[in-house]
Amino acid sequence: MKNHLLLLLLFFGFQYIQAQDGVIQGKIINPINNNPIPFANVIVQGLETGAVSDEEGNYVISGIKPGLYNVKASFVGFQSKTFFEVQVSRARPVQLDFELEEDASNLDEVVVDSDFSRSEETPLSARKLNANEIERYPGGNRDISRVIQSLPGVASTASFRNDIIIRGGAPSENKFFIDEIEVPVINHFATQGSSGGPVGILNVNLIKNVEVISGGFPANRMNSLSSFFEFQLKDGRRDKMFTQVTVGASELTLSNEGPIGENTTYIFSARRSYLQGLFRLLGLPFLPTFNDFTFKTKTKINDKTELTVLGVGAIDQFSLNFDVPGEENTEERENRLYLLDNLPISTQWNYATGVKLKRFRDNGYWTFVLSRNMLNNRAYKYAQNDDSLEENLLFDYLSQESENKFRAENSIFKDGLTFQYGVNYEFSRYLIENFDRQVLVQDGQELNISSISLFNSYGAFALASKKYLDDRLLVNVGLRMDGSDFGETALNPLNQLSPRFSTSYQLKENLFWNANAGIYYQKPPYTVLGFQNNEGAFVNQDNDVRFIRATHFISGFEWQFPAKNRKVSAEVFYKKYGNYPSSLRNGIALSNLGADFGVIGNEPVSSDAEGRAYGLELLAQQRLFNDFYGIAALTLVRSEFTNPNTGYLPSSWDNRFIVSLTAGKRLPKDWEIGGRWRFLGGTPFTPYDFQASSLRSNWDLFNQGLFDFSRINAERLNSFHQLDLRIDKKYFFDKWSLNWYFDVQNAYNFQAEQQPDLVPQRNDQDQLVVDPEDPSRYLLREVPNPAGTVLPTIGLIVEF
């Protein structure tokens, strides 16, 4: 009887715990002067509940059943703002702070609706994703780089890399900022001179939202040709400490946040992979290991001054697995040996850290940013992986890129006019120690150099925006100029004048026409700027290497349906490239490189390649409404570049067709399902030169096929498509919550075509077979190299 009574008490106690409700709390401020907004309304959409902020701008909404909600804040004379898909649980109150922007010309109206926010600086080609959209994205595996691939104009490769290809531009043409601090590397095992890699560095647990600007950059953005990524991290909790543990398919992640004293908060994340153990069990010939960390602190020095400190870093190790797996057939053995002969042993680490000081006043604010970032990249390779003899060393590469940056910006808001101006300075150091026998074929002698290059870069900008015609017409004009001492032309900032213009006109209540024209510049990678030959000459600097230039023209329409959280847009774009570096060794523009591991640009170049990319983007986005959400995006794009000996040819990023369909549905009892389908046209590739590749002298040096650059991108792969599915289930308890998910990438096991591998034939002793008719050559053959396998993932997320 006592046992039955105890079980009954435990049952009702558990039911009581389950009955506890969630809380949403936060602060509402004016982002121009950091003043609190009292008496603002905060409503949880779909529920008959809300709150009014007090004199300090604080509000609390309690009695909310755990689940996903859209939360909207509004006040007379301000643009309303909605946070979509806010996850409410019992583990802790949700900290949700609103920044409501003034709209002085509409003081007589109740509110100005802006659920789909439209920035005055970037009225077009800007897309935003929030934390929950990122976290439960099908096939994304909680990787922000993969999630971004659902947006219009964004292509990806069929392999497992996170290359971001926007509107036909190379992966190297993107820039990344976290809380206004530049972070050059956001992927593990990054390709130096580009931006791709197989796994993202950033932990989505810390991300509040991400905005992708794929064109029409305002004048305060610099050094990019295709896109800017603006990541905003969450502020740490102000009330108490909170912890989240995530166990995924390949890594373990710990994040923690909370207050440090009365005026400072922190948020921190660390991650450790165990992918190398899984790869060893599977008998794969390579073993990657990665670690990363992210931290942020925010201090309110006083009511008008805030200090943010940020740090992001990663340590990557890549080793070879020489253990022979059992039950290996001939083709598997040849493929394993080919990879072992081809892949280098490499290590890489990088970090970015910065301090941002924001000083508010009544009509604007100053922003000061001081930051430093560094990338260390080491790779070496021995012939047949035999390091017992020094003469077996094929190459040994070490480089370090470090940048120290300062930026000051003043933002002024007065009488409906927004005016910004600022300056920036950067001191960078590039170290390279490079021994390379593989350049013998091109240059006639092995490369053996050690050098340090120092660069000074500088810039300034001014921009202004204002609304006319009863706020129906928005006009934004800007001008920036940039200079650097890496070349004679680049030294004069007047040679890199960058005028920019954008406009938006409200044709009807929720219909807008947008347009942009601008010139943009980007520095070549440090591998180009710091390249040195055996005579000690900085060849590319002596050749007056230049800033890469891109001219953008964009126009389109946007329809908003705030009542249903829906938006539809259509944009046409044209990009014209100039001064792109091209290789003097193989006669190919560097714009065609970057979708593989290694280093790009460590060779003599000339700034003579040109390019163009143009197309149409269509987007339909449904934010959470009636428990449904989705994004449908279609892009038609052509991407072409010249090479030193050719006219315009399709670039390596010329997908032509990009389709992405993503949708999800919330179900009763905290279940959620979602799916994504992608279709991409096949990209061009350069075929192998069989005659050059089969020479024993060449193969012993390179251990891989040589390309026939007289036929640049002359062949094209078949189209690629893939279906990803995901199921989520959440459990809410009194002091903690649990979320498990089941994610399946490539659900119907589509085998995407990739360029075939050129491999040598081997005898029973795994020795390379010499051509009996020509002893100077090996016997080679092409073998298919498909990409694609069903990849199921089970993950657990525990919050307490």
Coordinates of C-alpha atoms in Angstrom, one line a residue, residues 59-333:
Y59 CA 8.8 43.1 -19.7
V60 CA 7.8 39.6 -18.5
I61 CA 5.2 37.2 -20.1
S62 CA 4.5 34.1 -18.0
G63 CA 2.0 31.2 -18.3
I64 CA 3.2 30.1 -21.7
K65 CA 2.9 26.4 -22.7
P66 CA 6.3 25.1 -24.0
G67 CA 6.5 25.2 -27.8
L68 CA 7.4 27.5 -30.8
Y69 CA 5.9 31.0 -31.0
N70 CA 6.2 34.2 -33.0
V71 CA 6.6 37.1 -30.6
K72 CA 5.9 40.7 -31.7
A73 CA 6.8 44.1 -30.1
S74 CA 5.3 47.4 -31.1
F75 CA 5.0 51.0 -30.0
V76 CA 3.6 54.2 -31.5
G77 CA 6.1 55.9 -33.9
F78 CA 8.3 52.8 -34.1
Q79 CA 8.6 50.0 -36.6
S80 CA 7.2 46.8 -35.0
K81 CA 9.4 43.8 -34.9
T82 CA 8.7 40.1 -34.8
F83 CA 10.9 37.3 -33.6
F84 CA 9.9 34.1 -35.4
E85 CA 9.9 30.6 -34.0
V86 CA 10.9 31.4 -30.4
Q87 CA 11.4 28.2 -28.5
V88 CA 9.8 28.3 -25.0
S89 CA 10.6 25.6 -22.5
R90 CA 10.4 25.1 -18.7
A91 CA 14.2 24.8 -18.3
R92 CA 14.7 28.6 -18.1
P93 CA 12.9 31.8 -19.1
V94 CA 13.5 32.9 -22.7
Q95 CA 15.6 36.1 -22.9
L96 CA 14.2 38.0 -25.8
D97 CA 15.4 41.6 -26.3
F98 CA 13.8 43.9 -28.9
E99 CA 15.4 46.8 -30.8
L100 CA 12.6 49.0 -32.2
E101 CA 13.7 51.5 -34.9
E102 CA 12.1 54.9 -34.9
D103 CA 9.8 56.1 -37.8
A104 CA 9.3 59.7 -37.0
S105 CA 7.2 60.5 -40.0
N106 CA 4.5 58.0 -38.8
L107 CA 3.9 59.3 -35.3
D108 CA 0.2 59.7 -36.0
E109 CA -0.2 56.1 -36.9
V110 CA -0.5 53.3 -34.3
V111 CA 2.5 51.3 -35.5
V112 CA 4.6 50.7 -38.6
D113 CA 4.6 47.1 -39.5
S114 CA 8.0 45.6 -40.4
D115 CA 7.8 41.9 -39.7
F116 CA 10.1 41.2 -42.7
S117 CA 12.7 43.8 -41.8
R118 CA 14.1 46.0 -44.7
S119 CA 17.3 47.7 -43.8
E120 CA 17.9 51.2 -45.3
E121 CA 21.5 50.3 -46.1
T122 CA 20.6 46.9 -47.8
P123 CA 17.0 47.1 -49.2
L124 CA 17.6 44.2 -51.5
S125 CA 19.5 40.9 -51.8
A126 CA 19.5 40.4 -48.1
R127 CA 18.1 37.2 -46.4
K128 CA 17.9 36.5 -42.7
L129 CA 17.6 33.2 -40.8
N130 CA 17.0 32.8 -37.1
A131 CA 18.4 30.4 -34.6
N132 CA 15.6 27.9 -34.7
E133 CA 15.5 27.8 -38.5
I134 CA 19.2 27.0 -38.5
E135 CA 19.0 24.4 -35.7
R136 CA 16.3 22.2 -37.2
Y137 CA 17.2 22.5 -40.8
P138 CA 16.9 19.1 -42.6
G139 CA 20.3 17.9 -43.8
G140 CA 22.1 20.8 -42.1
N141 CA 23.4 18.8 -39.2
R142 CA 23.4 22.0 -37.2
D143 CA 26.0 23.5 -39.6
I144 CA 25.3 27.1 -40.6
S145 CA 27.2 26.8 -43.9
R146 CA 24.9 24.0 -45.0
V147 CA 21.8 25.8 -43.9
I148 CA 22.7 28.8 -46.0
Q149 CA 22.6 26.6 -49.1
S150 CA 18.8 26.8 -49.0
L151 CA 18.8 30.5 -49.9
P152 CA 18.4 31.8 -53.5
G153 CA 21.5 32.2 -55.6
V154 CA 23.5 29.9 -53.3
A155 CA 25.0 26.8 -54.9
S156 CA 27.0 24.0 -53.3
T157 CA 29.2 21.1 -54.4
A158 CA 28.0 17.5 -54.5
S159 CA 30.8 16.5 -52.2
F160 CA 30.8 16.9 -48.4
R161 CA 32.4 20.4 -48.5
N162 CA 30.8 23.6 -47.3
D163 CA 31.9 25.8 -50.3
I164 CA 29.5 28.7 -50.6
I165 CA 29.0 29.8 -54.2
I166 CA 26.8 32.8 -54.5
R167 CA 25.5 34.1 -57.8
G168 CA 28.2 32.4 -59.8
G169 CA 31.1 33.8 -57.8
A170 CA 34.0 31.8 -56.4
P171 CA 34.0 30.6 -52.7
S172 CA 36.8 33.1 -52.0
E173 CA 34.5 36.1 -52.7
N174 CA 32.6 35.9 -49.4
K175 CA 33.3 37.8 -46.1
F176 CA 32.1 36.9 -42.6
F177 CA 31.4 39.1 -39.6
I178 CA 30.3 38.1 -36.1
D179 CA 28.9 41.0 -34.1
E180 CA 30.6 43.4 -36.5
I181 CA 34.0 41.8 -36.0
E182 CA 35.5 40.1 -39.1
V183 CA 36.2 36.4 -38.8
P184 CA 38.0 35.3 -42.0
V185 CA 37.7 31.5 -41.5
I186 CA 34.3 29.8 -40.6
N187 CA 35.1 26.2 -41.7
H188 CA 37.4 23.5 -40.4
F189 CA 40.1 22.3 -42.8
A190 CA 39.7 25.5 -44.8
T191 CA 41.2 25.9 -48.3
Q192 CA 43.8 28.6 -47.9
G193 CA 43.0 31.4 -50.4
S194 CA 39.3 30.4 -50.4
S195 CA 36.6 29.9 -47.8
G196 CA 35.3 26.4 -48.0
G197 CA 35.8 23.4 -45.8
P198 CA 33.9 20.3 -44.8
V199 CA 32.6 21.4 -41.3
G200 CA 31.5 24.7 -40.0
I201 CA 33.3 26.2 -36.9
L202 CA 30.4 28.1 -35.4
N203 CA 28.1 26.4 -32.9
V204 CA 24.5 27.2 -33.8
N205 CA 23.6 27.1 -30.0
L206 CA 25.2 30.6 -29.8
I207 CA 23.8 32.1 -33.0
K208 CA 20.8 34.5 -32.7
N209 CA 20.4 35.1 -36.4
V210 CA 22.4 35.3 -39.6
E211 CA 21.9 37.7 -42.5
V212 CA 23.3 37.0 -45.9
I213 CA 23.8 40.0 -48.2
S214 CA 24.4 38.7 -51.8
G215 CA 24.5 42.0 -53.5
G216 CA 24.0 45.8 -53.1
F217 CA 26.6 46.1 -50.3
P218 CA 26.5 49.4 -48.5
A219 CA 29.7 51.5 -48.4
N220 CA 30.7 50.4 -44.9
R221 CA 31.3 46.9 -46.2
M222 CA 34.7 46.2 -47.9
N223 CA 36.9 43.6 -49.4
S224 CA 34.3 41.3 -50.8
L225 CA 32.8 40.6 -54.3
S226 CA 29.9 38.2 -53.8
S227 CA 28.5 38.3 -50.3
F228 CA 28.7 39.4 -46.7
F229 CA 27.6 37.2 -43.8
E230 CA 26.5 39.0 -40.7
F231 CA 26.3 36.6 -37.7
Q232 CA 24.8 38.0 -34.5
L233 CA 25.5 35.9 -31.4
K234 CA 23.2 35.8 -28.5
D235 CA 24.0 37.8 -25.4
G236 CA 24.6 35.7 -22.3
R237 CA 21.8 35.4 -19.8
R238 CA 21.4 38.2 -17.3
D239 CA 19.6 36.1 -14.6
K240 CA 21.4 32.8 -14.0
M241 CA 23.8 30.3 -15.6
F242 CA 22.4 27.9 -18.3
T243 CA 24.1 24.9 -20.0
Q244 CA 23.5 23.0 -23.1
V245 CA 25.1 19.7 -24.2
T246 CA 24.7 18.4 -27.7
V247 CA 25.7 14.9 -28.8
G248 CA 25.8 14.6 -32.6
A249 CA 27.0 12.1 -35.2
S250 CA 30.5 13.4 -35.3
E251 CA 31.1 15.6 -32.3
L252 CA 30.3 16.5 -28.7
T253 CA 29.4 20.2 -27.9
L254 CA 29.2 22.0 -24.6
S255 CA 27.9 25.5 -24.3
N256 CA 27.4 27.7 -21.2
E257 CA 26.1 31.2 -20.5
G258 CA 25.3 33.5 -17.7
P259 CA 26.1 36.7 -15.8
I260 CA 29.5 37.8 -14.5
G261 CA 28.6 40.4 -11.9
E262 CA 25.9 42.9 -12.4
N263 CA 26.8 44.5 -15.7
T264 CA 28.6 41.7 -17.7
T265 CA 27.3 38.5 -19.3
Y266 CA 29.1 35.7 -21.1
I267 CA 28.4 32.9 -23.5
F268 CA 30.8 30.1 -24.4
S269 CA 31.0 27.0 -26.5
A270 CA 33.6 24.2 -27.0
R271 CA 33.4 21.3 -29.4
R272 CA 35.4 18.1 -29.9
S273 CA 35.0 15.7 -32.8
Y274 CA 35.2 11.9 -32.6
L275 CA 34.9 11.5 -36.4
Q276 CA 38.5 10.1 -36.6
G277 CA 37.4 7.0 -34.5
L278 CA 34.4 6.4 -36.8
F279 CA 36.6 6.7 -39.9
R280 CA 39.1 4.2 -38.5
L281 CA 36.4 1.7 -37.8
L282 CA 35.1 2.1 -41.4
G283 CA 38.7 1.6 -42.7
L284 CA 38.9 5.0 -44.4
P285 CA 42.4 6.1 -45.4
F286 CA 42.2 9.5 -43.8
L287 CA 41.5 10.5 -40.2
P288 CA 40.3 14.1 -39.6
T289 CA 40.1 15.6 -36.1
F290 CA 38.7 19.0 -35.2
N291 CA 38.2 21.1 -32.2
D292 CA 36.7 24.6 -31.9
F293 CA 35.7 27.3 -29.4
T294 CA 33.6 30.5 -29.3
F295 CA 33.1 33.0 -26.6
K296 CA 31.5 36.4 -26.2
T297 CA 31.2 38.8 -23.3
K298 CA 29.2 41.9 -23.2
T299 CA 29.6 44.6 -20.5
K300 CA 27.3 47.6 -19.9
I301 CA 29.8 50.2 -18.8
N302 CA 27.0 52.7 -18.3
D303 CA 23.7 53.5 -20.0
K304 CA 25.4 54.9 -23.1
T305 CA 28.5 52.6 -23.4
E306 CA 28.8 48.9 -24.2
L307 CA 31.9 46.7 -24.6
T308 CA 31.8 43.4 -26.5
V309 CA 34.7 40.9 -26.5
L310 CA 34.6 38.0 -29.0
G311 CA 36.8 35.0 -29.7
V312 CA 36.5 32.2 -32.3
G313 CA 39.1 29.5 -33.0
A314 CA 39.7 26.0 -34.3
I315 CA 42.4 23.3 -34.3
D316 CA 42.4 20.8 -37.2
Q317 CA 44.5 17.7 -37.7
F318 CA 44.5 15.5 -40.7
S319 CA 46.4 12.2 -40.7
L320 CA 46.6 9.1 -42.9
N321 CA 45.3 5.7 -41.8
F322 CA 47.7 3.0 -43.0
D323 CA 45.8 0.1 -41.4
V324 CA 44.5 -2.3 -44.1
P325 CA 40.8 -3.0 -43.7
G326 CA 39.6 -6.6 -44.1
E327 CA 37.6 -8.0 -47.0
E328 CA 38.9 -5.4 -49.4
N329 CA 38.4 -6.0 -53.1
T330 CA 40.8 -4.8 -55.9
E331 CA 39.0 -1.6 -56.7
E332 CA 38.7 -0.6 -53.0
R333 CA 42.4 -1.4 -52.5

